[in-house]
Backbone as JSON, one array per atom type, in Angstrom:
{
  "sequence": "MTTGTLIHPSAVIEPGAKLGVGVQVGAFALIGTEVEIGDGTIIGPHCTVSGPTRIGRDNHFVGHAAIGGPPQDKKFNGERTELVIGERNVVREFVTLNRGTVTGQGVTRIGDDNWLLAYTHIAHDCQVGNHCVFSNNTTLAGHVTIGDWVIMSGFSGAHQFCRIGAHAFIGMGALVGGDVTPFTMVAADEHGRPRGINSEGLRRRGFDPERIAAIKRAYRTLYVAGLPLAQAQQQLAEQARDSEDVKAMLDFISHGERRLLR",
  "N": [[-63.22, 7.7, -107.62], [-64.75, 7.97, -110.8], [-63.9, 7.25, -114.2], [-64.05, 9.72, -116.83], [-64.98, 11.9, -115.48], [-64.8, 15.46, -114.82], [-62.75, 17.48, -113.23], [-62.03, 20.48, -111.65], [-58.77, 21.84, -111.1], [-58.53, 23.22, -108.66], [-60.51, 22.25, -107.04], [-61.64, 20.26, -104.23], [-61.72, 16.93, -103.46], [-62.75, 14.76, -101.18], [-61.47, 11.75, -99.58], [-63.4, 8.81, -100.02], [-65.58, 9.91, -101.29], [-67.85, 9.41, -104.01], [-67.99, 9.62, -107.41], [-69.88, 9.75, -110.34], [-69.97, 8.8, -113.87], [-69.01, 11.32, -116.13], [-69.4, 13.45, -114.37], [-69.04, 16.84, -113.39], [-66.97, 19.06, -111.65], [-66.61, 22.2, -110.32], [-64.47, 25.14, -109.95], [-62.85, 25.52, -106.83], [-64.7, 24.07, -105.42], [-65.98, 21.83, -102.88], [-66.13, 18.48, -102.17], [-67.35, 16.26, -99.96], [-66.52, 13.44, -97.8], [-68.41, 10.36, -97.92], [-70.21, 11.21, -99.85], [-72.2, 10.74, -102.65], [-72.41, 11.09, -106.09], [-74.38, 11.21, -108.92], [-74.24, 10.14, -112.41], [-73.35, 12.55, -114.88], [-73.97, 14.84, -113.43], [-73.53, 18.27, -112.53], [-71.43, 20.12, -110.54], [-71.13, 23.26, -109.53], [-68.88, 26.15, -109.31], [-67.38, 26.86, -106.11], [-69.21, 25.44, -104.6], [-70.29, 23.52, -101.77], [-70.48, 20.24, -100.82], [-71.58, 18.17, -98.47], [-71.38, 15.09, -96.6], [-73.35, 12.49, -94.95], [-74.58, 12.29, -98.2], [-76.61, 11.69, -100.99], [-76.79, 12.03, -104.4], [-78.6, 12.11, -107.37], [-78.58, 11.55, -110.95], [-77.65, 13.9, -113.57], [-78.15, 16.4, -112.4], [-77.89, 19.97, -111.77], [-75.92, 22.06, -110.05], [-75.51, 25.3, -109.64], [-73.73, 27.19, -108.43], [-71.91, 28.2, -105.47], [-73.54, 26.92, -103.61], [-74.69, 25.3, -100.6], [-74.72, 22.17, -99.69], [-76.14, 19.42, -98.07], [-75.36, 19.99, -95.46], [-75.13, 19.95, -91.8], [-78.15, 19.64, -89.82], [-80.0, 22.54, -88.79], [-80.61, 22.46, -85.92], [-80.93, 22.48, -82.53], [-81.01, 20.19, -81.04], [-79.58, 18.36, -82.43], [-76.89, 16.13, -82.46], [-74.67, 15.31, -83.86], [-75.42, 12.89, -85.04], [-75.73, 10.21, -87.47], [-77.2, 11.15, -90.32], [-79.08, 11.8, -93.38], [-79.04, 13.37, -96.66], [-80.96, 13.16, -99.53], [-81.11, 13.41, -102.95], [-82.86, 13.61, -105.99], [-83.12, 13.3, -109.53], [-82.14, 15.43, -112.27], [-82.51, 17.99, -111.21], [-82.38, 21.56, -110.82], [-80.29, 23.67, -109.13], [-79.8, 26.7, -107.79], [-77.78, 29.69, -107.1], [-76.36, 29.95, -103.82], [-78.16, 28.34, -102.47], [-79.33, 26.39, -99.71], [-79.33, 23.19, -98.41], [-80.25, 21.0, -95.99], [-79.29, 18.11, -94.01], [-81.21, 15.37, -92.51], [-82.73, 14.64, -89.24], [-82.36, 12.56, -86.31], [-84.56, 12.63, -84.69], [-86.5, 13.22, -86.45], [-87.32, 12.13, -89.69], [-84.88, 11.21, -90.35], [-83.82, 11.68, -92.79], [-83.54, 14.13, -95.3], [-85.32, 14.81, -98.2], [-85.26, 15.34, -101.66], [-87.04, 15.4, -104.65], [-87.39, 14.76, -108.16], [-86.61, 16.8, -111.04], [-86.92, 19.44, -110.11], [-86.83, 23.02, -109.6], [-84.78, 24.98, -107.77], [-84.42, 28.03, -106.77], [-82.29, 30.98, -106.34], [-80.95, 31.39, -103.05], [-82.81, 29.78, -101.8], [-83.9, 27.88, -98.99], [-83.96, 24.72, -97.59], [-84.9, 22.95, -94.92], [-84.05, 20.56, -92.29], [-85.26, 17.22, -92.57], [-87.28, 17.73, -94.39], [-89.56, 16.86, -97.02], [-89.65, 16.83, -100.33], [-91.44, 16.86, -103.35], [-91.79, 16.22, -106.86], [-91.08, 18.17, -109.83], [-91.35, 20.76, -108.81], [-91.26, 24.33, -108.24], [-89.25, 26.51, -106.58], [-89.1, 29.72, -105.88], [-86.88, 32.61, -105.63], [-85.42, 32.96, -102.42], [-87.21, 31.34, -101.07], [-88.26, 29.6, -98.18], [-88.2, 26.76, -96.2], [-89.15, 25.48, -93.11], [-88.23, 22.93, -90.65], [-89.24, 19.52, -91.29], [-91.23, 19.86, -93.2], [-93.59, 18.99, -95.73], [-93.82, 18.74, -99.18], [-95.87, 18.51, -101.96], [-96.08, 17.18, -105.4], [-95.44, 19.33, -108.24], [-95.74, 21.82, -107.02], [-95.68, 25.34, -106.7], [-93.74, 27.8, -105.26], [-93.61, 31.1, -104.55], [-91.41, 34.01, -104.65], [-89.77, 34.83, -101.58], [-91.54, 33.45, -100.0], [-92.7, 31.16, -97.41], [-92.76, 28.28, -95.2], [-94.07, 27.03, -92.18], [-92.75, 24.81, -89.63], [-93.51, 21.32, -89.93], [-95.7, 21.72, -91.57], [-97.8, 20.87, -94.37], [-97.92, 21.01, -97.87], [-100.03, 20.6, -100.47], [-100.18, 18.76, -103.63], [-99.81, 20.56, -106.71], [-100.38, 23.04, -105.63], [-100.2, 26.64, -105.24], [-98.18, 29.06, -103.94], [-98.23, 32.35, -103.09], [-96.24, 35.37, -103.62], [-94.28, 36.26, -100.86], [-95.99, 35.05, -99.05], [-96.63, 33.51, -95.95], [-96.83, 30.42, -94.76], [-98.72, 28.9, -92.35], [-100.17, 26.66, -91.77], [-101.65, 23.56, -92.97], [-101.9, 23.23, -96.52], [-104.27, 22.53, -98.87], [-104.25, 20.29, -101.75], [-104.04, 21.77, -105.05], [-104.65, 24.37, -104.33], [-104.49, 27.95, -104.15], [-102.52, 30.26, -102.44], [-102.31, 33.44, -101.02], [-100.62, 36.41, -99.83], [-101.51, 38.03, -96.81], [-101.63, 39.39, -93.72], [-100.72, 36.98, -92.88], [-100.31, 34.16, -95.04], [-103.24, 33.1, -96.79], [-105.9, 31.04, -98.09], [-106.85, 31.75, -101.45], [-108.45, 30.97, -103.59], [-108.29, 28.55, -106.34], [-105.49, 27.01, -108.01], [-105.95, 27.5, -110.86], [-104.91, 28.29, -113.39], [-102.38, 27.06, -113.44], [-103.24, 24.39, -113.36], [-104.6, 24.14, -115.81], [-102.44, 24.48, -117.57], [-101.14, 22.11, -117.13], [-102.71, 20.23, -118.27], [-105.19, 19.58, -117.13], [-108.61, 19.0, -117.6], [-111.62, 21.0, -118.32], [-113.76, 19.89, -116.81], [-112.55, 18.52, -114.68], [-111.31, 20.68, -113.4], [-113.54, 22.2, -112.7], [-114.75, 20.52, -110.78], [-112.83, 20.61, -108.78], [-112.99, 23.32, -108.13], [-115.6, 23.41, -107.05], [-115.19, 21.86, -104.77], [-113.36, 23.49, -103.44], [-114.96, 25.76, -102.87], [-116.76, 24.61, -101.12], [-115.1, 23.96, -98.98], [-113.8, 26.36, -98.26], [-115.33, 28.67, -98.74], [-118.04, 28.42, -98.12], [-118.44, 28.66, -95.4], [-118.7, 26.57, -93.63], [-118.39, 24.42, -90.73], [-115.39, 22.49, -90.25], [-115.74, 19.67, -90.05], [-118.3, 19.3, -91.15], [-117.87, 20.28, -93.71], [-116.07, 18.35, -94.62], [-117.76, 16.14, -94.78], [-119.42, 16.87, -96.93], [-117.46, 17.03, -98.92], [-116.76, 14.34, -99.06], [-118.97, 13.27, -100.35], [-118.76, 14.58, -102.84], [-116.36, 13.5, -103.67], [-116.92, 11.02, -104.66], [-117.26, 11.21, -107.37], [-114.92, 12.31, -108.28], [-111.53, 11.97, -108.47], [-109.67, 13.89, -107.85], [-110.88, 15.5, -105.88], [-111.1, 13.53, -103.96], [-108.38, 13.24, -103.4], [-107.89, 15.7, -102.15], [-109.52, 15.41, -99.89], [-108.35, 13.17, -98.64], [-105.87, 14.28, -98.06], [-106.56, 16.24, -96.13], [-107.35, 14.59, -94.06], [-105.06, 13.51, -92.95], [-103.43, 15.27, -91.56], [-101.11, 16.88, -89.28], [-100.98, 19.44, -88.33], [-103.11, 22.36, -87.99], [-105.61, 23.01, -90.49], [-105.09, 25.37, -93.02], [-107.28, 27.91, -93.17]],
  "CA": [[-63.62, 8.59, -108.72], [-64.97, 7.22, -112.03], [-63.37, 7.9, -115.4], [-65.0, 10.56, -117.53], [-65.29, 13.09, -114.69], [-64.01, 16.64, -115.14], [-62.56, 18.12, -111.93], [-61.14, 21.64, -111.69], [-57.6, 21.6, -110.23], [-58.66, 23.82, -107.33], [-61.56, 21.56, -106.28], [-61.19, 19.28, -103.24], [-62.56, 15.73, -103.39], [-62.26, 14.03, -100.02], [-61.53, 10.29, -99.69], [-64.71, 8.24, -99.73], [-66.59, 10.45, -102.2], [-68.03, 8.6, -105.21], [-68.46, 10.45, -108.5], [-70.25, 8.95, -111.5], [-69.42, 9.14, -115.18], [-69.37, 12.62, -116.67], [-69.6, 14.48, -113.35], [-68.16, 18.0, -113.46], [-66.81, 19.77, -110.38], [-66.02, 23.48, -110.66], [-63.37, 25.72, -109.17], [-62.96, 25.74, -105.38], [-65.77, 23.27, -104.82], [-65.56, 20.82, -101.9], [-66.98, 17.3, -102.13], [-66.95, 15.58, -98.74], [-66.63, 12.0, -97.7], [-69.79, 9.84, -97.91], [-71.03, 11.87, -100.85], [-72.33, 10.02, -103.91], [-72.94, 11.99, -107.11], [-74.73, 10.41, -110.08], [-73.69, 10.46, -113.72], [-73.74, 13.75, -115.59], [-74.29, 15.98, -112.55], [-72.57, 19.38, -112.54], [-71.25, 20.85, -109.28], [-70.52, 24.51, -109.95], [-67.8, 26.7, -108.48], [-67.59, 27.27, -104.72], [-70.22, 24.63, -103.91], [-69.87, 22.58, -100.74], [-71.38, 19.1, -100.69], [-71.17, 17.41, -97.29], [-72.06, 13.81, -96.48], [-73.83, 11.6, -96.0], [-75.49, 12.87, -99.2], [-76.7, 10.95, -102.25], [-77.32, 12.89, -105.45], [-78.84, 11.36, -108.59], [-77.91, 11.94, -112.2], [-78.05, 15.04, -114.41], [-78.49, 17.62, -111.66], [-76.99, 21.1, -112.0], [-75.73, 22.98, -108.93], [-74.9, 26.36, -110.42], [-72.56, 27.73, -107.74], [-72.03, 28.77, -104.12], [-74.58, 26.24, -102.84], [-74.24, 24.51, -99.45], [-75.56, 20.98, -99.84], [-75.88, 18.33, -97.14], [-74.84, 20.43, -94.17], [-75.87, 19.44, -90.64], [-79.41, 20.34, -89.57], [-79.99, 23.68, -87.89], [-81.47, 21.98, -84.85], [-80.09, 22.42, -81.33], [-81.0, 18.83, -80.51], [-78.7, 17.53, -83.23], [-75.66, 15.85, -81.73], [-73.73, 14.64, -84.74], [-75.87, 11.58, -85.48], [-75.63, 9.97, -88.91], [-78.44, 11.37, -91.07], [-78.79, 11.89, -94.81], [-79.76, 14.15, -97.67], [-81.11, 12.38, -100.76], [-81.59, 14.27, -104.03], [-83.17, 12.81, -107.17], [-82.5, 13.54, -110.82], [-82.49, 16.56, -113.15], [-82.84, 19.21, -110.47], [-81.54, 22.75, -110.99], [-80.08, 24.3, -107.83], [-79.12, 27.96, -108.11], [-76.76, 30.21, -106.2], [-76.55, 30.15, -102.38], [-79.17, 27.44, -101.91], [-78.88, 25.55, -98.6], [-80.13, 21.98, -98.21], [-79.71, 20.35, -94.78], [-79.6, 16.7, -93.75], [-82.28, 15.11, -91.57], [-82.41, 14.45, -87.83], [-82.85, 11.28, -85.8], [-85.89, 12.84, -84.12], [-87.41, 13.29, -87.58], [-87.28, 10.94, -90.55], [-83.49, 10.82, -90.55], [-83.4, 12.02, -94.14], [-84.19, 15.17, -96.09], [-85.42, 14.21, -99.53], [-85.67, 16.18, -102.78], [-87.38, 14.51, -105.75], [-86.83, 14.96, -109.5], [-87.07, 17.86, -111.95], [-87.28, 20.65, -109.38], [-86.01, 24.22, -109.71], [-84.57, 25.63, -106.48], [-83.76, 29.26, -107.19], [-81.27, 31.53, -105.45], [-81.18, 31.6, -101.62], [-83.77, 28.84, -101.22], [-83.43, 27.07, -97.85], [-84.78, 23.56, -97.25], [-84.37, 22.53, -93.63], [-83.96, 19.14, -91.97], [-86.39, 16.29, -92.62], [-88.29, 18.09, -95.38], [-89.8, 15.9, -98.1], [-90.08, 17.62, -101.48], [-91.81, 15.99, -104.46], [-91.22, 16.39, -108.19], [-91.57, 19.24, -110.71], [-91.66, 21.97, -108.03], [-90.46, 25.54, -108.44], [-89.07, 27.34, -105.4], [-88.51, 30.97, -106.33], [-85.81, 33.15, -104.79], [-85.61, 33.17, -100.99], [-88.17, 30.42, -100.46], [-87.71, 28.99, -96.96], [-88.97, 25.72, -95.53], [-88.7, 25.03, -91.8], [-88.06, 21.49, -90.57], [-90.33, 18.54, -91.35], [-92.28, 20.29, -94.14], [-93.82, 18.08, -96.85], [-94.27, 19.45, -100.37], [-96.3, 17.6, -103.02], [-95.59, 17.42, -106.76], [-95.91, 20.46, -109.04], [-95.99, 23.0, -106.18], [-94.9, 26.56, -106.97], [-93.6, 28.72, -104.14], [-93.1, 32.36, -105.08], [-90.31, 34.63, -103.93], [-89.91, 35.24, -100.18], [-92.57, 32.69, -99.3], [-92.14, 30.23, -96.45], [-93.68, 27.34, -94.54], [-93.78, 26.68, -90.79], [-92.4, 23.4, -89.44], [-94.52, 20.27, -89.97], [-96.78, 21.99, -92.52], [-97.85, 20.13, -95.63], [-98.48, 21.75, -99.0], [-100.45, 19.54, -101.37], [-99.79, 18.81, -105.04], [-100.35, 21.59, -107.6], [-100.68, 24.3, -104.94], [-99.42, 27.82, -105.62], [-97.99, 29.95, -102.79], [-97.9, 33.64, -103.66], [-95.06, 36.09, -103.15], [-94.3, 36.74, -99.49], [-96.96, 34.35, -98.19], [-96.05, 32.68, -94.9], [-97.8, 29.35, -94.56], [-98.69, 28.42, -90.98], [-101.02, 25.48, -91.65], [-101.66, 22.73, -94.16], [-102.53, 23.78, -97.72], [-104.8, 21.42, -99.65], [-103.85, 20.25, -103.16], [-104.65, 22.63, -106.07], [-105.07, 25.64, -103.75], [-103.61, 29.11, -104.29], [-102.43, 31.03, -101.2], [-101.7, 34.76, -101.21], [-100.22, 37.03, -98.57], [-102.2, 39.1, -96.11], [-100.63, 39.38, -92.67], [-100.2, 35.65, -93.15], [-100.94, 33.62, -96.23], [-104.52, 32.44, -96.64], [-106.39, 30.57, -99.38], [-107.47, 32.78, -102.29], [-108.92, 30.33, -104.82], [-107.5, 27.4, -106.75], [-104.42, 27.28, -108.97], [-106.59, 27.05, -112.1], [-104.02, 28.47, -114.54], [-101.39, 25.99, -113.4], [-103.89, 23.13, -113.7], [-104.82, 24.14, -117.27], [-101.15, 24.27, -118.24], [-100.73, 20.71, -116.94], [-103.6, 19.33, -118.98], [-106.47, 19.31, -116.46], [-109.7, 19.44, -118.45], [-112.55, 21.87, -117.59], [-114.58, 19.15, -115.85], [-111.74, 18.3, -113.47], [-111.12, 21.97, -112.72], [-114.83, 22.58, -112.09], [-114.93, 19.72, -109.56], [-111.91, 21.16, -107.76], [-113.56, 24.6, -107.69], [-116.72, 23.12, -106.15], [-114.62, 21.43, -103.49], [-112.78, 24.68, -102.79], [-116.04, 26.58, -102.31], [-117.29, 23.89, -99.96], [-114.15, 23.97, -97.87], [-113.28, 27.67, -97.86], [-116.23, 29.8, -98.99], [-119.39, 28.18, -97.61], [-118.54, 28.96, -93.98], [-119.07, 25.36, -92.89], [-117.39, 23.8, -89.85], [-114.55, 21.58, -91.02], [-116.32, 18.33, -90.09], [-119.41, 19.3, -92.09], [-117.28, 20.43, -95.04], [-115.51, 17.05, -94.99], [-118.87, 15.28, -95.17], [-119.81, 17.23, -98.29], [-116.38, 16.63, -99.82], [-116.84, 12.89, -99.24], [-119.99, 13.02, -101.4], [-118.2, 15.03, -104.11], [-115.23, 12.64, -104.02], [-117.4, 9.83, -105.38], [-117.17, 11.47, -108.81], [-113.7, 13.05, -108.6], [-110.31, 11.54, -107.79], [-108.99, 15.08, -107.35], [-111.51, 15.84, -104.61], [-110.68, 12.49, -103.03], [-107.02, 13.57, -102.98], [-108.02, 16.79, -101.18], [-110.1, 14.87, -98.66], [-107.32, 12.35, -98.0], [-104.87, 15.21, -97.53], [-107.1, 16.84, -94.9], [-107.51, 13.57, -93.02], [-103.78, 13.02, -92.45], [-102.61, 16.39, -91.1], [-100.72, 17.07, -87.88], [-101.24, 20.85, -87.99], [-104.44, 22.83, -88.4], [-105.77, 23.34, -91.89], [-105.1, 26.81, -93.28], [-108.61, 28.29, -93.68]],
  "C": [[-63.7, 7.8, -110.02], [-64.41, 7.98, -113.22], [-64.47, 8.68, -116.09], [-65.41, 11.79, -116.74], [-64.35, 14.23, -115.09], [-63.91, 17.49, -113.87], [-61.61, 19.3, -112.09], [-59.97, 21.42, -110.73], [-57.73, 22.17, -108.83], [-59.73, 23.15, -106.46], [-60.93, 20.54, -105.33], [-62.2, 18.14, -103.21], [-62.02, 14.88, -102.26], [-62.34, 12.52, -100.25], [-62.91, 9.78, -99.28], [-65.83, 8.81, -100.57], [-66.64, 9.58, -103.46], [-68.69, 9.46, -106.29], [-68.72, 9.59, -109.72], [-69.6, 9.44, -112.78], [-69.91, 10.51, -115.61], [-69.68, 13.69, -115.65], [-68.58, 15.6, -113.56], [-68.14, 18.7, -112.11], [-66.01, 21.04, -110.64], [-64.97, 23.95, -109.67], [-63.76, 25.9, -107.71], [-64.16, 25.04, -104.74], [-65.16, 22.25, -103.85], [-66.59, 19.7, -101.89], [-66.5, 16.44, -100.97], [-67.02, 14.07, -98.83], [-68.09, 11.59, -97.53], [-70.73, 10.66, -98.77], [-71.02, 11.01, -102.11], [-73.03, 10.93, -104.91], [-73.15, 11.19, -108.39], [-74.18, 10.96, -111.38], [-74.23, 11.79, -114.25], [-74.09, 14.95, -114.73], [-73.16, 17.0, -112.57], [-72.58, 20.05, -111.17], [-70.47, 22.11, -109.61], [-69.47, 25.02, -108.98], [-68.27, 27.08, -107.08], [-68.74, 26.54, -104.04], [-69.56, 23.76, -102.84], [-70.92, 21.48, -100.64], [-70.85, 18.22, -99.57], [-71.98, 16.12, -97.2], [-72.55, 13.53, -95.08], [-74.89, 12.25, -96.91], [-75.44, 12.0, -100.45], [-77.43, 11.82, -103.27], [-77.45, 12.05, -106.73], [-78.16, 11.95, -109.79], [-78.5, 13.22, -112.79], [-78.63, 16.21, -113.62], [-77.5, 18.71, -112.0], [-77.02, 22.03, -110.79], [-74.89, 24.14, -109.47], [-73.67, 26.94, -109.73], [-72.9, 28.25, -106.36], [-73.17, 28.15, -103.31], [-73.94, 25.44, -101.71], [-75.19, 23.33, -99.31], [-75.16, 19.94, -98.8], [-75.26, 18.73, -95.83], [-75.67, 19.89, -93.02], [-77.14, 20.25, -90.41], [-79.23, 21.49, -88.59], [-80.98, 23.41, -86.76], [-80.59, 21.8, -83.61], [-80.03, 21.02, -80.72], [-80.04, 17.92, -81.27], [-77.35, 17.38, -82.54], [-74.7, 15.02, -82.58], [-74.15, 13.27, -85.21], [-75.77, 11.46, -87.01], [-77.01, 10.1, -89.55], [-78.07, 11.7, -92.5], [-79.56, 13.02, -95.5], [-79.78, 13.31, -98.93], [-81.77, 13.28, -101.81], [-81.76, 13.41, -105.28], [-82.42, 13.24, -108.41], [-83.01, 14.84, -111.45], [-82.99, 17.79, -112.4], [-81.88, 20.33, -110.85], [-81.49, 23.48, -109.66], [-79.23, 25.54, -108.04], [-78.26, 28.45, -106.95], [-77.24, 30.33, -104.76], [-77.74, 29.38, -101.81], [-78.55, 26.63, -100.78], [-79.86, 24.41, -98.4], [-79.51, 21.19, -97.07], [-80.11, 18.89, -94.69], [-80.72, 16.59, -92.71], [-81.81, 15.03, -90.13], [-82.94, 13.09, -87.38], [-84.21, 11.42, -85.12], [-86.95, 13.04, -85.21], [-87.37, 12.0, -88.38], [-85.86, 10.46, -90.8], [-82.96, 11.17, -91.92], [-84.21, 13.2, -94.65], [-84.18, 14.69, -97.53], [-85.96, 15.22, -100.54], [-85.91, 15.25, -103.96], [-86.67, 14.85, -107.05], [-87.4, 16.22, -110.14], [-87.57, 19.1, -111.22], [-86.33, 21.8, -109.73], [-85.95, 24.87, -108.33], [-83.75, 26.88, -106.76], [-82.98, 29.9, -106.04], [-81.79, 31.77, -104.02], [-82.32, 30.75, -101.06], [-83.13, 28.09, -100.06], [-84.44, 25.96, -97.59], [-84.17, 22.92, -96.02], [-84.47, 21.01, -93.45], [-85.31, 18.43, -92.05], [-87.51, 16.72, -93.56], [-88.37, 17.02, -96.46], [-90.42, 16.68, -99.26], [-90.32, 16.69, -102.67], [-91.08, 16.33, -105.75], [-91.83, 17.6, -108.9], [-91.98, 20.5, -109.94], [-90.76, 23.12, -108.46], [-90.45, 26.32, -107.14], [-88.37, 28.62, -105.85], [-87.55, 31.54, -105.27], [-86.26, 33.4, -103.36], [-86.77, 32.36, -100.39], [-87.51, 29.73, -99.28], [-88.69, 27.97, -96.39], [-88.36, 25.42, -94.17], [-88.63, 23.5, -91.79], [-89.36, 20.72, -90.73], [-91.47, 18.96, -92.27], [-92.36, 19.27, -95.28], [-94.43, 18.86, -98.0], [-94.64, 18.42, -101.44], [-95.71, 17.95, -104.37], [-96.2, 18.7, -107.35], [-96.28, 21.69, -108.19], [-95.11, 24.15, -106.65], [-94.93, 27.43, -105.73], [-92.91, 29.99, -104.65], [-92.04, 32.95, -104.17], [-90.69, 35.06, -102.52], [-91.07, 34.54, -99.47], [-91.91, 31.69, -98.36], [-93.2, 29.36, -95.82], [-93.17, 27.0, -93.15], [-93.48, 25.2, -90.67], [-93.64, 22.51, -89.37], [-95.71, 20.59, -90.88], [-96.67, 21.09, -93.74], [-98.5, 21.03, -96.69], [-98.75, 20.72, -100.09], [-100.07, 19.8, -102.82], [-100.53, 19.91, -105.78], [-100.75, 22.87, -106.88], [-99.75, 25.4, -105.43], [-99.38, 28.75, -104.41], [-97.47, 31.28, -103.32], [-96.71, 34.31, -102.99], [-95.25, 36.59, -101.71], [-95.27, 36.05, -98.57], [-96.23, 33.44, -97.22], [-97.09, 31.66, -94.48], [-97.65, 28.79, -93.15], [-99.57, 27.22, -90.72], [-100.98, 24.7, -92.94], [-102.41, 23.4, -95.31], [-102.98, 22.61, -98.59], [-104.27, 21.45, -101.09], [-104.68, 21.21, -104.0], [-104.94, 24.05, -105.58], [-104.02, 26.72, -103.97], [-103.67, 29.93, -103.01], [-101.73, 32.34, -101.5], [-101.5, 35.43, -99.86], [-101.23, 38.06, -98.12], [-101.24, 39.42, -94.99], [-99.93, 38.02, -92.68], [-100.92, 35.14, -94.38], [-102.27, 32.98, -95.9], [-105.02, 32.03, -98.01], [-107.12, 31.68, -100.14], [-107.99, 32.18, -103.6], [-108.08, 29.11, -105.15], [-106.48, 27.83, -107.81], [-104.88, 26.86, -110.37], [-105.68, 27.2, -113.32], [-102.96, 27.39, -114.6], [-101.99, 24.65, -113.79], [-104.15, 23.04, -115.21], [-103.52, 23.86, -118.01], [-100.69, 22.82, -118.16], [-101.74, 19.72, -117.5], [-104.87, 18.94, -118.26], [-107.61, 19.84, -117.34], [-110.7, 20.27, -117.63], [-113.4, 21.14, -116.55], [-113.82, 18.9, -114.55], [-111.58, 19.6, -112.68], [-112.4, 22.41, -112.04], [-115.08, 21.8, -110.8], [-114.04, 20.23, -108.44], [-112.44, 22.49, -107.24], [-114.74, 24.38, -106.74], [-116.21, 22.7, -104.77], [-114.02, 22.6, -102.73], [-113.88, 25.53, -102.14], [-116.64, 25.92, -101.08], [-116.39, 24.06, -98.75], [-113.85, 25.37, -97.35], [-114.29, 28.82, -97.95], [-117.57, 29.63, -98.28], [-119.55, 28.47, -96.13], [-118.92, 27.76, -93.13], [-118.0, 24.99, -91.86], [-116.64, 22.73, -90.63], [-115.18, 20.19, -91.14], [-117.46, 18.26, -91.11], [-118.9, 19.45, -93.53], [-116.7, 19.1, -95.52], [-116.6, 16.08, -95.42], [-119.31, 15.57, -96.6], [-118.74, 16.86, -99.3], [-116.4, 15.13, -100.07], [-117.86, 12.53, -100.31], [-119.44, 13.42, -102.76], [-117.08, 14.12, -104.6], [-115.65, 11.37, -104.75], [-117.23, 9.98, -106.88], [-115.87, 12.15, -109.21], [-112.53, 12.52, -107.79], [-109.55, 12.73, -107.21], [-109.56, 15.51, -106.01], [-111.16, 14.79, -103.55], [-109.28, 12.76, -102.52], [-107.03, 14.7, -101.95], [-108.52, 16.27, -99.84], [-109.09, 14.0, -97.91], [-106.25, 13.22, -97.36], [-105.33, 15.79, -96.2], [-107.08, 15.84, -93.75], [-106.19, 13.16, -92.36], [-102.88, 14.14, -91.92], [-102.29, 16.35, -89.62], [-100.95, 18.5, -87.41], [-102.64, 21.22, -88.46], [-104.45, 23.08, -89.9], [-105.83, 24.85, -92.05], [-106.43, 27.17, -93.92], [-108.85, 29.78, -93.39]]
}
């Protein structure tokens, strides 16, 4: 334990845990062995942090979160896997973040500057980028990949091995069963399906009208024109010559393991 930490008398810090400068641990929290917590991070009351878990600096776990628990996978047999969390994340009440599996990547990874709101669940081997917002009760199955700046609304979820590209917006209650291209907005029907691009989010992040227009053209090609996927990809390849954003969409489509959500 490093000097400058503030530990509530009722908290339990197991041997082998490493706490940085200025770490705070609240009442009745449990910090397990093989847990590393970076400078300035706050672990709120009744949180459980199990290892092997590495947490960066200046995160805030508000309370009652279960961090670094074993994966909810029947094939898991106690192998050594990890959870790695970046910096400046806010993790609200009753969030659950599981470690990876040896049949996956061996590590579940959360990036920087994310908001994980109450009852969010991120399963084993998920890879989450930066600046994402997961609203209450968001659920990711195993092996899901989330790009930067993704917003997932309340009660939304993603099937295992799905990918959701950067700047996508998943509407309330939408259940994603296939890959979602970058910049796309998905809303709930019986299952979530594409309903346009996340234009408001792109404007807020400084995308100029020309960039947004190019993304809209690509969206219409992919989702509105009724083209077979191969033909749509050919047209996107032509559009990508003048747009790095369209190129990002095309690259995303080319590397999927699951069907594209169309």
